[in-house]
mmCIF file of C-alpha atoms in Angstrom:
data_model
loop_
_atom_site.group_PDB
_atom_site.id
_atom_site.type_symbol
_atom_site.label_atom_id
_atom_site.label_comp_id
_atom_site.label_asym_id
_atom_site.label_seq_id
_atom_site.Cartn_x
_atom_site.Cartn_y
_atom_site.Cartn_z
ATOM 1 C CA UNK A 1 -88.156 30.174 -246.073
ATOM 2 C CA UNK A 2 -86.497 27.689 -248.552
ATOM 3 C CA UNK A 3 -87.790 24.589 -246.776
ATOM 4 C CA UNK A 4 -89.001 21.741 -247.980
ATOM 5 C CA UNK A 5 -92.051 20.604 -246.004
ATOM 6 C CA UNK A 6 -91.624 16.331 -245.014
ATOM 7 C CA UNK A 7 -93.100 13.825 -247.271
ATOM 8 C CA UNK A 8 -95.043 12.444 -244.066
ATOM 9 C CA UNK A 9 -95.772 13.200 -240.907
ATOM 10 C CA UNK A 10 -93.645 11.939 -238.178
ATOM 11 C CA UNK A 11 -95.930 9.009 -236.057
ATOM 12 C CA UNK A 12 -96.472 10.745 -233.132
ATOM 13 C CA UNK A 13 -98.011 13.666 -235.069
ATOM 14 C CA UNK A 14 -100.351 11.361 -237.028
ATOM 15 C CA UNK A 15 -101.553 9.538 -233.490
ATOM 16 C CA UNK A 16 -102.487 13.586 -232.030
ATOM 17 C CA UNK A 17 -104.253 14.116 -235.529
ATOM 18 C CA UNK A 18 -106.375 10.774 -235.508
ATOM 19 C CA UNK A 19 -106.961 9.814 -231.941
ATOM 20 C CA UNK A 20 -109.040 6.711 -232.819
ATOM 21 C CA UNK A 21 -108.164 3.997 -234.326
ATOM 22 C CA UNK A 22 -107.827 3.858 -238.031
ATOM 23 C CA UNK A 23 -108.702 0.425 -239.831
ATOM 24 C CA UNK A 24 -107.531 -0.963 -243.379
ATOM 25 C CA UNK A 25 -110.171 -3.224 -244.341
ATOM 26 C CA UNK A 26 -108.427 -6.106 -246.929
ATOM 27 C CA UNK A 27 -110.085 -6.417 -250.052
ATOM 28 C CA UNK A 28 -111.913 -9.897 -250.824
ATOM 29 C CA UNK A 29 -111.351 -10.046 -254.170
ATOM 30 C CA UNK A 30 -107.893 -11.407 -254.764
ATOM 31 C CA UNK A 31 -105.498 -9.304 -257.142
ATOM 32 C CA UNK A 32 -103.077 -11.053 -259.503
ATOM 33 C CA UNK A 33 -99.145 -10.391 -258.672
ATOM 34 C CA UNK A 34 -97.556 -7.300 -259.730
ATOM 35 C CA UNK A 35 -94.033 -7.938 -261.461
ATOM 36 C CA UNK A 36 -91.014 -6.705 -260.363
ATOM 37 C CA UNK A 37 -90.226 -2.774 -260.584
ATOM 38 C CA UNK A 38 -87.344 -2.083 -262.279
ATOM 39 C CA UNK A 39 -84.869 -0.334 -260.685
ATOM 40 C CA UNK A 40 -84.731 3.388 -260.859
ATOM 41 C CA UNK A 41 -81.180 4.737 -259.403
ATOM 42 C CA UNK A 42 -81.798 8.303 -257.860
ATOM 43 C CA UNK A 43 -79.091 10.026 -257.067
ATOM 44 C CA UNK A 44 -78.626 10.836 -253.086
ATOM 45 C CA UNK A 45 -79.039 14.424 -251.956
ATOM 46 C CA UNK A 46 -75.576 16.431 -252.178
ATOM 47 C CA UNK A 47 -74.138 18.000 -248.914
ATOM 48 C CA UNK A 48 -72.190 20.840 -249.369
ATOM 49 C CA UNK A 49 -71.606 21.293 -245.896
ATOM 50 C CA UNK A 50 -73.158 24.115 -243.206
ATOM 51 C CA UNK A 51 -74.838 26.875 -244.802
ATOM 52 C CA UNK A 52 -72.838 30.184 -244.989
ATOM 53 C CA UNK A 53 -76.042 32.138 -244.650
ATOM 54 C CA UNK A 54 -78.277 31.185 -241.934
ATOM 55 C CA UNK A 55 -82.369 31.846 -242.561
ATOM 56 C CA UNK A 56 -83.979 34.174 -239.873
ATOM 57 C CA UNK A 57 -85.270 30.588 -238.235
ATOM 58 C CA UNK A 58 -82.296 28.694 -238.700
ATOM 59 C CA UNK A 59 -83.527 26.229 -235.424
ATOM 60 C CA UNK A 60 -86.682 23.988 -234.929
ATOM 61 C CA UNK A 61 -88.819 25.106 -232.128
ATOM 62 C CA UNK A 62 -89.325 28.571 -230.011
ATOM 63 C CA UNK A 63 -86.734 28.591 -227.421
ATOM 64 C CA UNK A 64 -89.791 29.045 -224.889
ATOM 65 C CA UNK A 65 -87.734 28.014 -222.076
ATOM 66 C CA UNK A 66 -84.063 28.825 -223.510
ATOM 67 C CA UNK A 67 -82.874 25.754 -223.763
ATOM 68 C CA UNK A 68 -80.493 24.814 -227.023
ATOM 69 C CA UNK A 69 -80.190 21.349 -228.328
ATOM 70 C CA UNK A 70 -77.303 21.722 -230.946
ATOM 71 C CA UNK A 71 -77.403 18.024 -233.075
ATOM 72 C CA UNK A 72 -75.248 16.752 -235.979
ATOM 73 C CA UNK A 73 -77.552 15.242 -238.564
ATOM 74 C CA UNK A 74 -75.719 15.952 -241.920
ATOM 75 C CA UNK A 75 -78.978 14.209 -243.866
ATOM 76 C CA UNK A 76 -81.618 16.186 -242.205
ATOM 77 C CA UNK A 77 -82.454 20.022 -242.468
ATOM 78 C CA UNK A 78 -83.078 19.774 -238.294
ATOM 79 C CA UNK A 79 -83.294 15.864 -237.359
ATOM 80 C CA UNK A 80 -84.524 12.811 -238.936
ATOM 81 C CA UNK A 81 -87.710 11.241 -238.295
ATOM 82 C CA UNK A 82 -86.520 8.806 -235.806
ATOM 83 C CA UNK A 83 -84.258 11.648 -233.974
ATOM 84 C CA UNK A 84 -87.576 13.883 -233.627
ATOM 85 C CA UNK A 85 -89.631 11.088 -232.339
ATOM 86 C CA UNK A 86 -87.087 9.850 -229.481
ATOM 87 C CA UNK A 87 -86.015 13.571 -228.602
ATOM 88 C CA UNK A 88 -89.692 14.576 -228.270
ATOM 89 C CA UNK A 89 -90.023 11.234 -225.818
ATOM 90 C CA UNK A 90 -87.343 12.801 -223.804
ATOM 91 C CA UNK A 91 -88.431 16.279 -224.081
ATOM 92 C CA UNK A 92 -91.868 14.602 -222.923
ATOM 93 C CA UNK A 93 -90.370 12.976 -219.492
ATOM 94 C CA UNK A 94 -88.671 16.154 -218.563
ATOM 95 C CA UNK A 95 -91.808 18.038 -218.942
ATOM 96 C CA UNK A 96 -90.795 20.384 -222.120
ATOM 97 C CA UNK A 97 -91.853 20.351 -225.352
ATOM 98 C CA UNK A 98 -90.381 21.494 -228.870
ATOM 99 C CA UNK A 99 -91.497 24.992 -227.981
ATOM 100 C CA UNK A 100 -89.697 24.915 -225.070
ATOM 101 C CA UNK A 101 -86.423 24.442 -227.150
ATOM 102 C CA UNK A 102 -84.357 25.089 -230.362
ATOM 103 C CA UNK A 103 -82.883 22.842 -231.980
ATOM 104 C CA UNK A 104 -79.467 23.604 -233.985
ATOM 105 C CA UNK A 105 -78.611 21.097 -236.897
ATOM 106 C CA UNK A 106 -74.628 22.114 -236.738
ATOM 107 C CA UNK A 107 -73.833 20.257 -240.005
ATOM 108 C CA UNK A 108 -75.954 22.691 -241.497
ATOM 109 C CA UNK A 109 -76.104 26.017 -239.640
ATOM 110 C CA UNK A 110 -72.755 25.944 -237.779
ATOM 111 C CA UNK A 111 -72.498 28.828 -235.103
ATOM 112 C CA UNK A 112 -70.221 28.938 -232.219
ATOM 113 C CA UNK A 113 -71.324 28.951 -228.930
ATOM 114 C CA UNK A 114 -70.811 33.063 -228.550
ATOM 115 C CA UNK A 115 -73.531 33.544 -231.426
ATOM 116 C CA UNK A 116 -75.726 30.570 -229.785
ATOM 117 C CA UNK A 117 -75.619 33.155 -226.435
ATOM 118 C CA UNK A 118 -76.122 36.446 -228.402
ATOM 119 C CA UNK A 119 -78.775 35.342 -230.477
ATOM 120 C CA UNK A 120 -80.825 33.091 -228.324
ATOM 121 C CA UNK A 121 -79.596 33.190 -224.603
ATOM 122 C CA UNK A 122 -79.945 29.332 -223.267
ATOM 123 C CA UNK A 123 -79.954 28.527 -220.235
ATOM 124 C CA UNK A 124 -78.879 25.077 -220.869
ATOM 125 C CA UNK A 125 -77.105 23.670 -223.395
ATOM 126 C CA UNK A 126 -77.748 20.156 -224.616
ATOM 127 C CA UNK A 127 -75.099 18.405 -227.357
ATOM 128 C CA UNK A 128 -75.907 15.226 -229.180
ATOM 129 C CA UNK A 129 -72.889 14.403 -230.981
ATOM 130 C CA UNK A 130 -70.780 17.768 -231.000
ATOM 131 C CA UNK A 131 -67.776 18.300 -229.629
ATOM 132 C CA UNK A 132 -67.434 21.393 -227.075
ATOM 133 C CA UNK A 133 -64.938 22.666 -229.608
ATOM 134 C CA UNK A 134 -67.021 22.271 -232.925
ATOM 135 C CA UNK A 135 -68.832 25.339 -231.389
ATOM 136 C CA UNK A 136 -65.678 26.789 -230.068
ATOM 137 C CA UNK A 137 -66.197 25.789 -225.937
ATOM 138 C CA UNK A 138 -62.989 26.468 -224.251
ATOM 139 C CA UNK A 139 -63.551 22.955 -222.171
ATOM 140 C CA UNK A 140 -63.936 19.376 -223.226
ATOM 141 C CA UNK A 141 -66.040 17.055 -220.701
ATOM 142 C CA UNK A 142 -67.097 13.422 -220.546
ATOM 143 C CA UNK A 143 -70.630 12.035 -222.024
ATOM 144 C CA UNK A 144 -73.337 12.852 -219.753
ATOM 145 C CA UNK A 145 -71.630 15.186 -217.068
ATOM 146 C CA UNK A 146 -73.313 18.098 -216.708
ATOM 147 C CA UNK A 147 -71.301 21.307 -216.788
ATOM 148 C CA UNK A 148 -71.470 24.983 -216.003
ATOM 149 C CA UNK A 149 -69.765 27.666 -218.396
ATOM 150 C CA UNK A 150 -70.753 31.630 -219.090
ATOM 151 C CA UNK A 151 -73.898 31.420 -217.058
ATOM 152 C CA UNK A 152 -75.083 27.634 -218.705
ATOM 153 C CA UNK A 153 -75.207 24.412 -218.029
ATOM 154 C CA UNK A 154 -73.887 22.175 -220.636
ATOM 155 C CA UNK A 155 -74.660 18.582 -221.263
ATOM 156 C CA UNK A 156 -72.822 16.116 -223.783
ATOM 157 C CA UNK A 157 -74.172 13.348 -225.268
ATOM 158 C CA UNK A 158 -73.340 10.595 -227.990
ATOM 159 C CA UNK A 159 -75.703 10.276 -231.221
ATOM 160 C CA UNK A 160 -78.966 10.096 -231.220
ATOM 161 C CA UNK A 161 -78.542 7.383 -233.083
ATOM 162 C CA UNK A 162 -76.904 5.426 -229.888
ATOM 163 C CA UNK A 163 -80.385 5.534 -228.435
ATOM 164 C CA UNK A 164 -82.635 3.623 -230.827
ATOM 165 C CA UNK A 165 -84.179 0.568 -230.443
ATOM 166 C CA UNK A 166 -84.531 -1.762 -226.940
ATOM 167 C CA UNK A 167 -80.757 -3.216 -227.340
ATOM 168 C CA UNK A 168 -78.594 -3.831 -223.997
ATOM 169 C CA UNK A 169 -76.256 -0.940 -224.811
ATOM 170 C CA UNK A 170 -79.247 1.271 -225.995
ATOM 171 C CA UNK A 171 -80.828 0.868 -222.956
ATOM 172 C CA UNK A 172 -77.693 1.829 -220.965
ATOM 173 C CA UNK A 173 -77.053 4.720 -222.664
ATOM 174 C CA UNK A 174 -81.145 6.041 -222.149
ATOM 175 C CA UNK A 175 -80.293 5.201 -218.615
ATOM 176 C CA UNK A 176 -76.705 7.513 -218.649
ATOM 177 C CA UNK A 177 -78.990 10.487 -220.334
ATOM 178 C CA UNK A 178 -82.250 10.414 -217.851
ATOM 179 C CA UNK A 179 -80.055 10.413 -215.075
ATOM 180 C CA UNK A 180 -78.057 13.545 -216.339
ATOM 181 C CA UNK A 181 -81.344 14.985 -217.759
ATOM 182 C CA UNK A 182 -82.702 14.500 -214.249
ATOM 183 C CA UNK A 183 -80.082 16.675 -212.672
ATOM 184 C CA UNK A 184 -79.921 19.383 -215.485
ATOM 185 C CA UNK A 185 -83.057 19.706 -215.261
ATOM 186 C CA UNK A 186 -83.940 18.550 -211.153
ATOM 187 C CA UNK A 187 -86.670 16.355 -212.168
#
């Protein structure tokens, strides 16, 4: 249990904790201008690549309903805040929540598909930006069609990255996903 805990809460966390409305009230009093920081370089985190060791809870969430979500987020321990946020959304629509799932951050707990089975039995399989080989799949299939394999159903998808923001070929590609989500899931 080596994890760091988040600086802050993701939004949608902070909304559930404070229901109301929260206000800032501006000072009246008027402050004088605050010089320029000087710059501090920090070095950026080091990757060393997937852990050789995985932790007893090496996935986020409880696997309530056996359903895997393997990611590839090389700068998060699970997903970034912006990955959590729109997968929850999803998760949301299709009636599940993160207890429902685990989710597998390959670039740092890599495990083949055969350990995914043994040690937590999905039922489906979801993959945002791994390849059906990365976890050692003896198929390769388009973006977005579903697939069935060793008693699961498979889904690949692009980044979650592909997804963010209200941009033409965002919303296209939230359009490709629901519609596969809707029949992995026969929503």
């Amino acid at each position: 249990m080596d994890q760091k805990m988040p600086k802050q809460l993701p939004d949608f966390v902070l909304a559930n904790l404070f229901p109301s409305n929260l206000v800032i009230v501006e000072s009246a009093e008027k402050t004088k201008p605050i010089s320029a920081p000087k710059a501090v370089v920090i070095d950026p985190p080091t990757y060393s690549g997937p852990a050789k060791e995985r932790p007893e809870k090496w996935y986020l969430g409880n696997n309530g309903k056996n359903i895997v979500i393997l990611v590839h987020e090389p700068e998060a321990a699970f997903l970034n805040e912006e990955s959590l946020d729109f997968l929850t959304k999803i998760l949301g629509a299709c009636k599940l929540n993160l207890g429902d799932v685990a989710v597998i951050n390959i670039a740092r707990y890599l495990a083949n598909f055969g350990e995914i089975k043994q040690e937590l039995n999905p039922s489906s399989c979801l993959l945002f930006n791994v390849s059906a080989a990365t976890v050692k799949l003896p198929f390769t299939v388009p973006n977005y069609q579903v697939q069935q394999y060793g008693g699961c159903t498979f889904l690949m998808a692009p980044s979650l990255l592909q997804y963010y923001g209200d941009s033409g070929d965002a919303k296209l590609e939230k359009t490709k996903l629901w519609v596969s989500l809707k029949s992995l899931f026969n929503l």
